[in-house]
């Protein structure tokens, strides 16, 4: 029966043959490890085998975009997940580190066409960061993993 509803195009959460890498920073590692656990558990829960997940560690959030770029340009990954924690209390450079990281990640995704989920927390305190890394604010690493899967499948559906 014909309908006059607009066609909706969206990505689903199937993982099929995906290869996904997480780039995780060591700075504030107690927060980032919780984000990473959330991301990996979510990928596995949706059926992605462990051997199709890679983890690359970098010193801090500032280093994330460069490494993402290298991975994206290798064409070995369907999606990438950036995980880090920039906490204002730690540094007067907060705005620079957080800003460079966020704009760098966005630039790499646009430049390479590889979907990159942004799971880098930018918070005023450690407490706020922990809330979002498995506490009462959920786990932003897990959310980023879902975004990565959905975006791969959406971009595949949008291929000409
Ligand atoms: N890196 C972070 O990932 N989080 C932070 O909170 C942070 N602070 O507070 O300074 C931080 N700094 C290090 C930065 O990312 C680089 O690793 C460093 O400047 C060397 O390039």
PDB file of N, CA, C and O in Angstrom, residues 60-133:
ATOM      1  N   UNK A  60      48.144  11.295  25.921  1.00  0.00           N
ATOM      2  CA  UNK A  60      47.071  12.173  26.399  1.00  0.00           C
ATOM      3  C   UNK A  60      46.086  12.483  25.283  1.00  0.00           C
ATOM      4  O   UNK A  60      46.284  12.080  24.124  1.00  0.00           O
ATOM      5  N   UNK A  61      45.048  13.229  25.645  1.00  0.00           N
ATOM      6  CA  UNK A  61      43.992  13.537  24.669  1.00  0.00           C
ATOM      7  C   UNK A  61      44.531  14.331  23.478  1.00  0.00           C
ATOM      8  O   UNK A  61      44.025  14.205  22.359  1.00  0.00           O
ATOM      9  N   UNK A  62      45.552  15.120  23.718  1.00  0.00           N
ATOM     10  CA  UNK A  62      46.122  15.927  22.636  1.00  0.00           C
ATOM     11  C   UNK A  62      46.655  15.049  21.505  1.00  0.00           C
ATOM     12  O   UNK A  62      46.640  15.442  20.339  1.00  0.00           O
ATOM     13  N   UNK A  63      47.137  13.850  21.861  1.00  0.00           N
ATOM     14  CA  UNK A  63      47.743  12.952  20.871  1.00  0.00           C
ATOM     15  C   UNK A  63      46.698  12.122  20.100  1.00  0.00           C
ATOM     16  O   UNK A  63      47.037  11.448  19.109  1.00  0.00           O
ATOM     17  N   UNK A  64      45.458  12.146  20.557  1.00  0.00           N
ATOM     18  CA  UNK A  64      44.452  11.252  19.955  1.00  0.00           C
ATOM     19  C   UNK A  64      44.250  11.508  18.452  1.00  0.00           C
ATOM     20  O   UNK A  64      44.263  10.561  17.654  1.00  0.00           O
ATOM     21  N   UNK A  65      44.086  12.777  18.009  1.00  0.00           N
ATOM     22  CA  UNK A  65      43.770  12.985  16.590  1.00  0.00           C
ATOM     23  C   UNK A  65      44.841  12.472  15.621  1.00  0.00           C
ATOM     24  O   UNK A  65      44.507  11.881  14.586  1.00  0.00           O
ATOM     25  N   UNK A  66      46.105  12.669  15.971  1.00  0.00           N
ATOM     26  CA  UNK A  66      47.170  12.234  15.061  1.00  0.00           C
ATOM     27  C   UNK A  66      47.140  10.717  14.869  1.00  0.00           C
ATOM     28  O   UNK A  66      47.288  10.203  13.756  1.00  0.00           O
ATOM     29  N   UNK A  67      46.935  10.010  15.976  1.00  0.00           N
ATOM     30  CA  UNK A  67      46.915   8.546  15.894  1.00  0.00           C
ATOM     31  C   UNK A  67      45.653   8.068  15.165  1.00  0.00           C
ATOM     32  O   UNK A  67      45.698   7.140  14.345  1.00  0.00           O
ATOM     33  N   UNK A  68      44.542   8.736  15.421  1.00  0.00           N
ATOM     34  CA  UNK A  68      43.319   8.392  14.679  1.00  0.00           C
ATOM     35  C   UNK A  68      43.544   8.552  13.175  1.00  0.00           C
ATOM     36  O   UNK A  68      43.094   7.747  12.364  1.00  0.00           O
ATOM     37  N   UNK A  69      44.240   9.626  12.823  1.00  0.00           N
ATOM     38  CA  UNK A  69      44.471   9.910  11.402  1.00  0.00           C
ATOM     39  C   UNK A  69      45.277   8.781  10.752  1.00  0.00           C
ATOM     40  O   UNK A  69      44.961   8.311   9.671  1.00  0.00           O
ATOM     41  N   UNK A  70      46.326   8.345  11.495  1.00  0.00           N
ATOM     42  CA  UNK A  70      47.152   7.262  10.969  1.00  0.00           C
ATOM     43  C   UNK A  70      46.315   5.991  10.780  1.00  0.00           C
ATOM     44  O   UNK A  70      46.394   5.312   9.759  1.00  0.00           O
ATOM     45  N   UNK A  71      45.492   5.690  11.768  1.00  0.00           N
ATOM     46  CA  UNK A  71      44.668   4.479  11.683  1.00  0.00           C
ATOM     47  C   UNK A  71      43.634   4.603  10.571  1.00  0.00           C
ATOM     48  O   UNK A  71      43.394   3.662   9.811  1.00  0.00           O
ATOM     49  N   UNK A  72      43.014   5.782  10.479  1.00  0.00           N
ATOM     50  CA  UNK A  72      41.974   5.974   9.454  1.00  0.00           C
ATOM     51  C   UNK A  72      42.580   5.838   8.060  1.00  0.00           C
ATOM     52  O   UNK A  72      41.988   5.211   7.165  1.00  0.00           O
ATOM     53  N   UNK A  73      43.785   6.395   7.891  1.00  0.00           N
ATOM     54  CA  UNK A  73      44.408   6.358   6.558  1.00  0.00           C
ATOM     55  C   UNK A  73      44.884   4.960   6.182  1.00  0.00           C
ATOM     56  O   UNK A  73      45.076   4.667   5.006  1.00  0.00           O
ATOM     57  N   UNK A  74      45.044   4.093   7.174  1.00  0.00           N
ATOM     58  CA  UNK A  74      45.452   2.714   6.871  1.00  0.00           C
ATOM     59  C   UNK A  74      44.315   1.944   6.183  1.00  0.00           C
ATOM     60  O   UNK A  74      44.555   0.900   5.593  1.00  0.00           O
ATOM     61  N   UNK A  75      43.100   2.428   6.308  1.00  0.00           N
ATOM     62  CA  UNK A  75      41.902   1.790   5.715  1.00  0.00           C
ATOM     63  C   UNK A  75      41.672   0.382   6.287  1.00  0.00           C
ATOM     64  O   UNK A  75      41.012  -0.437   5.662  1.00  0.00           O
ATOM     65  N   UNK A  76      42.242   0.100   7.445  1.00  0.00           N
ATOM     66  CA  UNK A  76      42.063  -1.226   8.051  1.00  0.00           C
ATOM     67  C   UNK A  76      40.849  -1.278   8.972  1.00  0.00           C
ATOM     68  O   UNK A  76      40.472  -2.334   9.445  1.00  0.00           O
ATOM     69  N   UNK A  77      40.247  -0.106   9.258  1.00  0.00           N
ATOM     70  CA  UNK A  77      39.168  -0.071  10.251  1.00  0.00           C
ATOM     71  C   UNK A  77      37.904   0.515   9.641  1.00  0.00           C
ATOM     72  O   UNK A  77      37.959   1.454   8.855  1.00  0.00           O
ATOM     73  N   UNK A  78      36.772  -0.048  10.056  1.00  0.00           N
ATOM     74  CA  UNK A  78      35.483   0.494   9.605  1.00  0.00           C
ATOM     75  C   UNK A  78      35.079   1.695  10.438  1.00  0.00           C
ATOM     76  O   UNK A  78      34.355   2.569   9.964  1.00  0.00           O
ATOM     77  N   UNK A  79      35.500   1.696  11.693  1.00  0.00           N
ATOM     78  CA  UNK A  79      35.179   2.824  12.570  1.00  0.00           C
ATOM     79  C   UNK A  79      36.233   2.909  13.662  1.00  0.00           C
ATOM     80  O   UNK A  79      36.914   1.925  13.976  1.00  0.00           O
ATOM     81  N   UNK A  80      36.342   4.091  14.231  1.00  0.00           N
ATOM     82  CA  UNK A  80      37.306   4.332  15.306  1.00  0.00           C
ATOM     83  C   UNK A  80      36.572   4.974  16.475  1.00  0.00           C
ATOM     84  O   UNK A  80      35.556   5.666  16.277  1.00  0.00           O
ATOM     85  N   UNK A  81      37.102   4.734  17.662  1.00  0.00           N
ATOM     86  CA  UNK A  81      36.491   5.302  18.865  1.00  0.00           C
ATOM     87  C   UNK A  81      37.578   6.034  19.651  1.00  0.00           C
ATOM     88  O   UNK A  81      38.600   5.430  20.008  1.00  0.00           O
ATOM     89  N   UNK A  82      37.367   7.314  19.905  1.00  0.00           N
ATOM     90  CA  UNK A  82      38.324   8.116  20.672  1.00  0.00           C
ATOM     91  C   UNK A  82      37.884   8.141  22.134  1.00  0.00           C
ATOM     92  O   UNK A  82      36.731   8.483  22.437  1.00  0.00           O
ATOM     93  N   UNK A  83      38.797   7.759  23.033  1.00  0.00           N
ATOM     94  CA  UNK A  83      38.463   7.714  24.463  1.00  0.00           C
ATOM     95  C   UNK A  83      39.516   8.471  25.273  1.00  0.00           C
ATOM     96  O   UNK A  83      40.718   8.185  25.172  1.00  0.00           O
ATOM     97  N   UNK A  84      39.061   9.417  26.062  1.00  0.00           N
ATOM     98  CA  UNK A  84      39.992  10.188  26.879  1.00  0.00           C
ATOM     99  C   UNK A  84      39.225  10.962  27.939  1.00  0.00           C
ATOM    100  O   UNK A  84      37.985  10.935  27.990  1.00  0.00           O
ATOM    101  N   UNK A  85      39.979  11.648  28.784  1.00  0.00           N
ATOM    102  CA  UNK A  85      39.344  12.450  29.835  1.00  0.00           C
ATOM    103  C   UNK A  85      40.181  13.704  30.062  1.00  0.00           C
ATOM    104  O   UNK A  85      41.332  13.605  30.483  1.00  0.00           O
ATOM    105  N   UNK A  86      39.597  14.841  29.746  1.00  0.00           N
ATOM    106  CA  UNK A  86      40.275  16.114  30.006  1.00  0.00           C
ATOM    107  C   UNK A  86      39.518  16.773  31.157  1.00  0.00           C
ATOM    108  O   UNK A  86      38.315  17.037  31.048  1.00  0.00           O
ATOM    109  N   UNK A  87      40.247  16.976  32.247  1.00  0.00           N
ATOM    110  CA  UNK A  87      39.599  17.439  33.482  1.00  0.00           C
ATOM    111  C   UNK A  87      40.138  18.820  33.841  1.00  0.00           C
ATOM    112  O   UNK A  87      41.342  19.001  33.987  1.00  0.00           O
ATOM    113  N   UNK A  88      39.239  19.775  33.970  1.00  0.00           N
ATOM    114  CA  UNK A  88      39.633  21.177  34.132  1.00  0.00           C
ATOM    115  C   UNK A  88      40.522  21.402  35.354  1.00  0.00           C
ATOM    116  O   UNK A  88      41.503  22.139  35.290  1.00  0.00           O
ATOM    117  N   UNK A  89      40.183  20.720  36.451  1.00  0.00           N
ATOM    118  CA  UNK A  89      40.948  20.892  37.678  1.00  0.00           C
ATOM    119  C   UNK A  89      42.437  20.629  37.491  1.00  0.00           C
ATOM    120  O   UNK A  89      43.269  21.149  38.222  1.00  0.00           O
ATOM    121  N   UNK A  90      42.781  19.802  36.519  1.00  0.00           N
ATOM    122  CA  UNK A  90      44.164  19.354  36.362  1.00  0.00           C
ATOM    123  C   UNK A  90      45.071  20.379  35.709  1.00  0.00           C
ATOM    124  O   UNK A  90      46.280  20.290  35.839  1.00  0.00           O
ATOM    125  N   UNK A  91      44.536  21.321  34.955  1.00  0.00           N
ATOM    126  CA  UNK A  91      45.435  22.128  34.138  1.00  0.00           C
ATOM    127  C   UNK A  91      44.812  23.425  33.646  1.00  0.00           C
ATOM    128  O   UNK A  91      43.644  23.444  33.257  1.00  0.00           O
ATOM    129  N   UNK A  92      45.620  24.482  33.640  1.00  0.00           N
ATOM    130  CA  UNK A  92      45.127  25.707  33.014  1.00  0.00           C
ATOM    131  C   UNK A  92      45.051  25.557  31.494  1.00  0.00           C
ATOM    132  O   UNK A  92      44.476  26.393  30.817  1.00  0.00           O
ATOM    133  N   UNK A  93      45.634  24.464  30.967  1.00  0.00           N
ATOM    134  CA  UNK A  93      45.614  24.242  29.510  1.00  0.00           C
ATOM    135  C   UNK A  93      44.371  23.488  29.069  1.00  0.00           C
ATOM    136  O   UNK A  93      44.262  23.092  27.916  1.00  0.00           O
ATOM    137  N   UNK A  94      43.461  23.287  30.024  1.00  0.00           N
ATOM    138  CA  UNK A  94      42.254  22.500  29.727  1.00  0.00           C
ATOM    139  C   UNK A  94      41.637  22.864  28.380  1.00  0.00           C
ATOM    140  O   UNK A  94      41.360  22.004  27.544  1.00  0.00           O
ATOM    141  N   UNK A  95      41.405  24.174  28.184  1.00  0.00           N
ATOM    142  CA  UNK A  95      40.684  24.587  26.972  1.00  0.00           C
ATOM    143  C   UNK A  95      41.455  24.241  25.703  1.00  0.00           C
ATOM    144  O   UNK A  95      40.860  23.859  24.706  1.00  0.00           O
ATOM    145  N   UNK A  96      42.793  24.362  25.786  1.00  0.00           N
ATOM    146  CA  UNK A  96      43.603  24.040  24.599  1.00  0.00           C
ATOM    147  C   UNK A  96      43.568  22.544  24.320  1.00  0.00           C
ATOM    148  O   UNK A  96      43.352  22.120  23.184  1.00  0.00           O
ATOM    149  N   UNK A  97      43.806  21.754  25.380  1.00  0.00           N
ATOM    150  CA  UNK A  97      43.848  20.296  25.180  1.00  0.00           C
ATOM    151  C   UNK A  97      42.483  19.792  24.709  1.00  0.00           C
ATOM    152  O   UNK A  97      42.376  19.054  23.718  1.00  0.00           O
ATOM    153  N   UNK A  98      41.425  20.226  25.395  1.00  0.00           N
ATOM    154  CA  UNK A  98      40.083  19.755  25.047  1.00  0.00           C
ATOM    155  C   UNK A  98      39.693  20.226  23.643  1.00  0.00           C
ATOM    156  O   UNK A  98      39.159  19.455  22.833  1.00  0.00           O
ATOM    157  N   UNK A  99      39.997  21.495  23.362  1.00  0.00           N
ATOM    158  CA  UNK A  99      39.607  22.065  22.068  1.00  0.00           C
ATOM    159  C   UNK A  99      40.359  21.435  20.918  1.00  0.00           C
ATOM    160  O   UNK A  99      39.764  21.071  19.899  1.00  0.00           O
ATOM    161  N   UNK A 100      41.674  21.258  21.099  1.00  0.00           N
ATOM    162  CA  UNK A 100      42.481  20.645  20.025  1.00  0.00           C
ATOM    163  C   UNK A 100      42.039  19.214  19.779  1.00  0.00           C
ATOM    164  O   UNK A 100      41.986  18.747  18.641  1.00  0.00           O
ATOM    165  N   UNK A 101      41.739  18.512  20.867  1.00  0.00           N
ATOM    166  CA  UNK A 101      41.331  17.113  20.730  1.00  0.00           C
ATOM    167  C   UNK A 101      40.015  17.035  19.962  1.00  0.00           C
ATOM    168  O   UNK A 101      39.906  16.324  18.962  1.00  0.00           O
ATOM    169  N   UNK A 102      39.027  17.805  20.396  1.00  0.00           N
ATOM    170  CA  UNK A 102      37.702  17.724  19.765  1.00  0.00           C
ATOM    171  C   UNK A 102      37.764  18.157  18.301  1.00  0.00           C
ATOM    172  O   UNK A 102      37.230  17.472  17.418  1.00  0.00           O
ATOM    173  N   UNK A 103      38.439  19.283  18.030  1.00  0.00           N
ATOM    174  CA  UNK A 103      38.424  19.731  16.635  1.00  0.00           C
ATOM    175  C   UNK A 103      39.292  18.813  15.776  1.00  0.00           C
ATOM    176  O   UNK A 103      38.962  18.539  14.623  1.00  0.00           O
ATOM    177  N   UNK A 104      40.368  18.275  16.360  1.00  0.00           N
ATOM    178  CA  UNK A 104      41.216  17.347  15.602  1.00  0.00           C
ATOM    179  C   UNK A 104      40.453  16.072  15.243  1.00  0.00           C
ATOM    180  O   UNK A 104      40.539  15.587  14.115  1.00  0.00           O
ATOM    181  N   UNK A 105      39.711  15.538  16.183  1.00  0.00           N
ATOM    182  CA  UNK A 105      38.956  14.307  15.917  1.00  0.00           C
ATOM    183  C   UNK A 105      37.931  14.563  14.802  1.00  0.00           C
ATOM    184  O   UNK A 105      37.803  13.771  13.859  1.00  0.00           O
ATOM    185  N   UNK A 106      37.251  15.685  14.902  1.00  0.00           N
ATOM    186  CA  UNK A 106      36.258  16.015  13.865  1.00  0.00           C
ATOM    187  C   UNK A 106      36.897  16.169  12.497  1.00  0.00           C
ATOM    188  O   UNK A 106      36.371  15.681  11.493  1.00  0.00           O
ATOM    189  N   UNK A 107      38.060  16.804  12.495  1.00  0.00           N
ATOM    190  CA  UNK A 107      38.756  17.035  11.218  1.00  0.00           C
ATOM    191  C   UNK A 107      39.185  15.718  10.582  1.00  0.00           C
ATOM    192  O   UNK A 107      39.035  15.523   9.371  1.00  0.00           O
ATOM    193  N   UNK A 108      39.693  14.800  11.395  1.00  0.00           N
ATOM    194  CA  UNK A 108      40.147  13.512  10.851  1.00  0.00           C
ATOM    195  C   UNK A 108      38.964  12.747  10.246  1.00  0.00           C
ATOM    196  O   UNK A 108      39.079  12.160   9.164  1.00  0.00           O
ATOM    197  N   UNK A 109      37.838  12.784  10.922  1.00  0.00           N
ATOM    198  CA  UNK A 109      36.669  12.066  10.397  1.00  0.00           C
ATOM    199  C   UNK A 109      36.249  12.659   9.051  1.00  0.00           C
ATOM    200  O   UNK A 109      35.998  11.919   8.089  1.00  0.00           O
ATOM    201  N   UNK A 110      36.218  13.978   8.963  1.00  0.00           N
ATOM    202  CA  UNK A 110      35.795  14.614   7.709  1.00  0.00           C
ATOM    203  C   UNK A 110      36.821  14.396   6.596  1.00  0.00           C
ATOM    204  O   UNK A 110      36.466  14.153   5.445  1.00  0.00           O
ATOM    205  N   UNK A 111      38.088  14.471   6.978  1.00  0.00           N
ATOM    206  CA  UNK A 111      39.182  14.320   6.006  1.00  0.00           C
ATOM    207  C   UNK A 111      39.232  12.918   5.403  1.00  0.00           C
ATOM    208  O   UNK A 111      39.506  12.749   4.229  1.00  0.00           O
ATOM    209  N   UNK A 112      38.999  11.913   6.249  1.00  0.00           N
ATOM    210  CA  UNK A 112      39.206  10.522   5.808  1.00  0.00           C
ATOM    211  C   UNK A 112      37.903   9.808   5.460  1.00  0.00           C
ATOM    212  O   UNK A 112      37.938   8.773   4.802  1.00  0.00           O
ATOM    213  N   UNK A 113      36.776  10.321   5.946  1.00  0.00           N
ATOM    214  CA  UNK A 113      35.496   9.645   5.718  1.00  0.00           C
ATOM    215  C   UNK A 113      35.276   8.451   6.632  1.00  0.00           C
ATOM    216  O   UNK A 113      34.248   7.775   6.535  1.00  0.00           O
ATOM    217  N   UNK A 114      36.222   8.174   7.516  1.00  0.00           N
ATOM    218  CA  UNK A 114      36.045   7.052   8.453  1.00  0.00           C
ATOM    219  C   UNK A 114      35.273   7.566   9.669  1.00  0.00           C
ATOM    220  O   UNK A 114      35.658   8.584  10.252  1.00  0.00           O
ATOM    221  N   UNK A 115      34.182   6.887  10.036  1.00  0.00           N
ATOM    222  CA  UNK A 115      33.432   7.369  11.199  1.00  0.00           C
ATOM    223  C   UNK A 115      34.241   7.244  12.493  1.00  0.00           C
ATOM    224  O   UNK A 115      34.860   6.210  12.736  1.00  0.00           O
ATOM    225  N   UNK A 116      34.227   8.308  13.270  1.00  0.00           N
ATOM    226  CA  UNK A 116      34.948   8.311  14.550  1.00  0.00           C
ATOM    227  C   UNK A 116      33.989   8.767  15.639  1.00  0.00           C
ATOM    228  O   UNK A 116      33.422   9.863  15.563  1.00  0.00           O
ATOM    229  N   UNK A 117      33.788   7.914  16.629  1.00  0.00           N
ATOM    230  CA  UNK A 117      32.919   8.283  17.748  1.00  0.00           C
ATOM    231  C   UNK A 117      33.754   9.000  18.798  1.00  0.00           C
ATOM    232  O   UNK A 117      34.880   8.595  19.108  1.00  0.00           O
ATOM    233  N   UNK A 118      33.187  10.048  19.354  1.00  0.00           N
ATOM    234  CA  UNK A 118      33.910  10.909  20.294  1.00  0.00           C
ATOM    235  C   UNK A 118      33.535  10.546  21.728  1.00  0.00           C
ATOM    236  O   UNK A 118      32.484  10.949  22.231  1.00  0.00           O
ATOM    237  N   UNK A 119      34.400   9.788  22.364  1.00  0.00           N
ATOM    238  CA  UNK A 119      34.165   9.401  23.760  1.00  0.00           C
ATOM    239  C   UNK A 119      35.201  10.036  24.659  1.00  0.00           C
ATOM    240  O   UNK A 119      35.755   9.382  25.542  1.00  0.00           O
ATOM    241  N   UNK A 120      35.483  11.304  24.401  1.00  0.00           N
ATOM    242  CA  UNK A 120      36.449  12.029  25.239  1.00  0.00           C
ATOM    243  C   UNK A 120      35.658  12.925  26.187  1.00  0.00           C
ATOM    244  O   UNK A 120      34.931  13.820  25.739  1.00  0.00           O
ATOM    245  N   UNK A 121      35.792  12.676  27.481  1.00  0.00           N
ATOM    246  CA  UNK A 121      35.084  13.491  28.461  1.00  0.00           C
ATOM    247  C   UNK A 121      35.807  14.812  28.656  1.00  0.00           C
ATOM    248  O   UNK A 121      37.044  14.849  28.681  1.00  0.00           O
ATOM    249  N   UNK A 122      35.055  15.880  28.787  1.00  0.00           N
ATOM    250  CA  UNK A 122      35.640  17.167  29.190  1.00  0.00           C
ATOM    251  C   UNK A 122      34.796  17.630  30.377  1.00  0.00           C
ATOM    252  O   UNK A 122      33.618  17.952  30.230  1.00  0.00           O
ATOM    253  N   UNK A 123      35.405  17.604  31.553  1.00  0.00           N
ATOM    254  CA  UNK A 123      34.636  17.887  32.770  1.00  0.00           C
ATOM    255  C   UNK A 123      35.394  18.861  33.671  1.00  0.00           C
ATOM    256  O   UNK A 123      36.591  19.068  33.506  1.00  0.00           O
ATOM    257  N   UNK A 124      34.665  19.404  34.633  1.00  0.00           N
ATOM    258  CA  UNK A 124      35.278  20.328  35.591  1.00  0.00           C
ATOM    259  C   UNK A 124      36.005  19.589  36.706  1.00  0.00           C
ATOM    260  O   UNK A 124      36.906  20.139  37.322  1.00  0.00           O
ATOM    261  N   UNK A 125      35.566  18.360  37.002  1.00  0.00           N
ATOM    262  CA  UNK A 125      36.147  17.643  38.145  1.00  0.00           C
ATOM    263  C   UNK A 125      36.255  16.148  37.851  1.00  0.00           C
ATOM    264  O   UNK A 125      35.586  15.623  36.947  1.00  0.00           O
ATOM    265  N   UNK A 126      37.083  15.494  38.665  1.00  0.00           N
ATOM    266  CA  UNK A 126      37.227  14.034  38.569  1.00  0.00           C
ATOM    267  C   UNK A 126      35.882  13.371  38.852  1.00  0.00           C
ATOM    268  O   UNK A 126      35.494  12.399  38.198  1.00  0.00           O
ATOM    269  N   UNK A 127      35.166  13.922  39.820  1.00  0.00           N
ATOM    270  CA  UNK A 127      33.865  13.362  40.191  1.00  0.00           C
ATOM    271  C   UNK A 127      32.904  13.328  38.988  1.00  0.00           C
ATOM    272  O   UNK A 127      32.264  12.310  38.707  1.00  0.00           O
ATOM    273  N   UNK A 128      32.832  14.451  38.282  1.00  0.00           N
ATOM    274  CA  UNK A 128      31.971  14.505  37.091  1.00  0.00           C
ATOM    275  C   UNK A 128      32.427  13.486  36.049  1.00  0.00           C
ATOM    276  O   UNK A 128      31.609  12.848  35.385  1.00  0.00           O
ATOM    277  N   UNK A 129      33.748  13.348  35.923  1.00  0.00           N
ATOM    278  CA  UNK A 129      34.265  12.402  34.931  1.00  0.00           C
ATOM    279  C   UNK A 129      33.862  10.975  35.315  1.00  0.00           C
ATOM    280  O   UNK A 129      33.398  10.201  34.466  1.00  0.00           O
ATOM    281  N   UNK A 130      34.012  10.622  36.601  1.00  0.00           N
ATOM    282  CA  UNK A 130      33.662   9.259  37.039  1.00  0.00           C
ATOM    283  C   UNK A 130      32.164   8.985  36.850  1.00  0.00           C
ATOM    284  O   UNK A 130      31.775   7.882  36.512  1.00  0.00           O
ATOM    285  N   UNK A 131      31.353  10.019  37.078  1.00  0.00           N
ATOM    286  CA  UNK A 131      29.904   9.861  36.858  1.00  0.00           C
ATOM    287  C   UNK A 131      29.602   9.420  35.429  1.00  0.00           C
ATOM    288  O   UNK A 131      28.653   8.680  35.179  1.00  0.00           O
ATOM    289  N   UNK A 132      30.404   9.917  34.492  1.00  0.00           N
ATOM    290  CA  UNK A 132      30.131   9.630  33.074  1.00  0.00           C
ATOM    291  C   UNK A 132      30.931   8.448  32.552  1.00  0.00           C
ATOM    292  O   UNK A 132      30.891   8.144  31.362  1.00  0.00           O
ATOM    293  N   UNK A 133      31.694   7.848  33.443  1.00  0.00           N
ATOM    294  CA  UNK A 133      32.513   6.693  33.042  1.00  0.00           C
ATOM    295  C   UNK A 133      32.023   5.454  33.790  1.00  0.00           C
ATOM    296  O   UNK A 133      32.811   4.700  34.354  1.00  0.00           O
TER     297      UNK A 133
END
